[in-house]
Amino acid sequence: MNSAHQKIEMPRPTPWWREPWPWILMAGPALAIVGCAITIVLAVSSFSDQPILEGGMKRGLVVEKAPGKPPLNESR
């Protein structure tokens, strides 16, 4: 009779932050956000004031070829 009435001890569930899988799954998007932020900072600080070469014109955010003579490296 003792074996039928024994209590079975169930392990207590651990909180989600103590499990490794949520942290592994969150690592990918977190690294993508950090990489994007670094890329934006480098692009703005390093390349924002570069001149446009080879006869281009910048109008707002669009770079167009300047009208006039064709560049020297193009053949007709």
GROMACS .gro file of C-alpha atoms in nm, residues 8-65:
model
   58
    8ILE     CA    1   0.555   1.182  -0.696
    9GLU     CA    2   0.783   1.484  -0.677
   10MET     CA    3   0.754   1.697  -0.992
   11PRO     CA    4   1.039   1.935  -1.067
   12ARG     CA    5   0.941   2.299  -1.038
   13PRO     CA    6   0.931   2.479  -1.372
   14THR     CA    7   1.207   2.734  -1.420
   15PRO     CA    8   1.133   3.092  -1.531
   16TRP     CA    9   1.178   3.164  -1.900
   17TRP     CA   10   1.485   3.383  -1.852
   18ARG     CA   11   1.677   3.094  -1.699
   19GLU     CA   12   1.631   2.876  -2.006
   20PRO     CA   13   1.895   2.900  -2.284
   21TRP     CA   14   1.662   2.876  -2.587
   22PRO     CA   15   1.494   3.219  -2.562
   23TRP     CA   16   1.837   3.384  -2.544
   24ILE     CA   17   1.967   3.184  -2.838
   25LEU     CA   18   1.662   3.277  -3.045
   26MET     CA   19   1.687   3.646  -2.951
   27ALA     CA   20   2.060   3.664  -3.030
   28GLY     CA   21   2.015   3.670  -3.410
   29PRO     CA   22   1.779   3.968  -3.433
   30ALA     CA   23   1.976   4.152  -3.164
   31LEU     CA   24   2.299   4.111  -3.360
   32ALA     CA   25   2.124   4.230  -3.677
   33ILE     CA   26   2.007   4.548  -3.500
   34VAL     CA   27   2.358   4.619  -3.370
   35GLY     CA   28   2.510   4.559  -3.714
   36CYS     CA   29   2.255   4.788  -3.878
   37ALA     CA   30   2.327   5.066  -3.629
   38ILE     CA   31   2.703   5.034  -3.687
   39THR     CA   32   2.652   5.041  -4.066
   40ILE     CA   33   2.438   5.355  -4.048
   41VAL     CA   34   2.689   5.535  -3.824
   42LEU     CA   35   2.979   5.445  -4.054
   43ALA     CA   36   2.789   5.546  -4.368
   44VAL     CA   37   2.688   5.884  -4.229
   45SER     CA   38   3.021   5.969  -4.069
   46SER     CA   39   3.252   5.844  -4.347
   47PHE     CA   40   3.073   5.890  -4.679
   48SER     CA   41   2.820   6.170  -4.640
   49ASP     CA   42   3.031   6.448  -4.794
   50GLN     CA   43   3.192   6.266  -5.087
   51PRO     CA   44   3.190   6.457  -5.414
   52ILE     CA   45   3.024   6.306  -5.721
   53LEU     CA   46   3.279   6.235  -5.991
   54GLU     CA   47   3.260   6.161  -6.365
   55GLY     CA   48   3.012   6.427  -6.464
   56GLY     CA   49   2.724   6.343  -6.232
   57MET     CA   50   2.481   6.591  -6.080
   58LYS     CA   51   2.303   6.550  -5.751
   59ARG     CA   52   1.946   6.677  -5.729
   60GLY     CA   53   1.810   6.598  -5.386
   61LEU     CA   54   1.871   6.230  -5.329
   62VAL     CA   55   1.900   6.142  -5.700
   63VAL     CA   56   2.232   6.135  -5.885
   64GLU     CA   57   2.195   6.193  -6.260
   65LYS     CA   58   2.434   6.219  -6.550
   0.00000   0.00000   0.00000
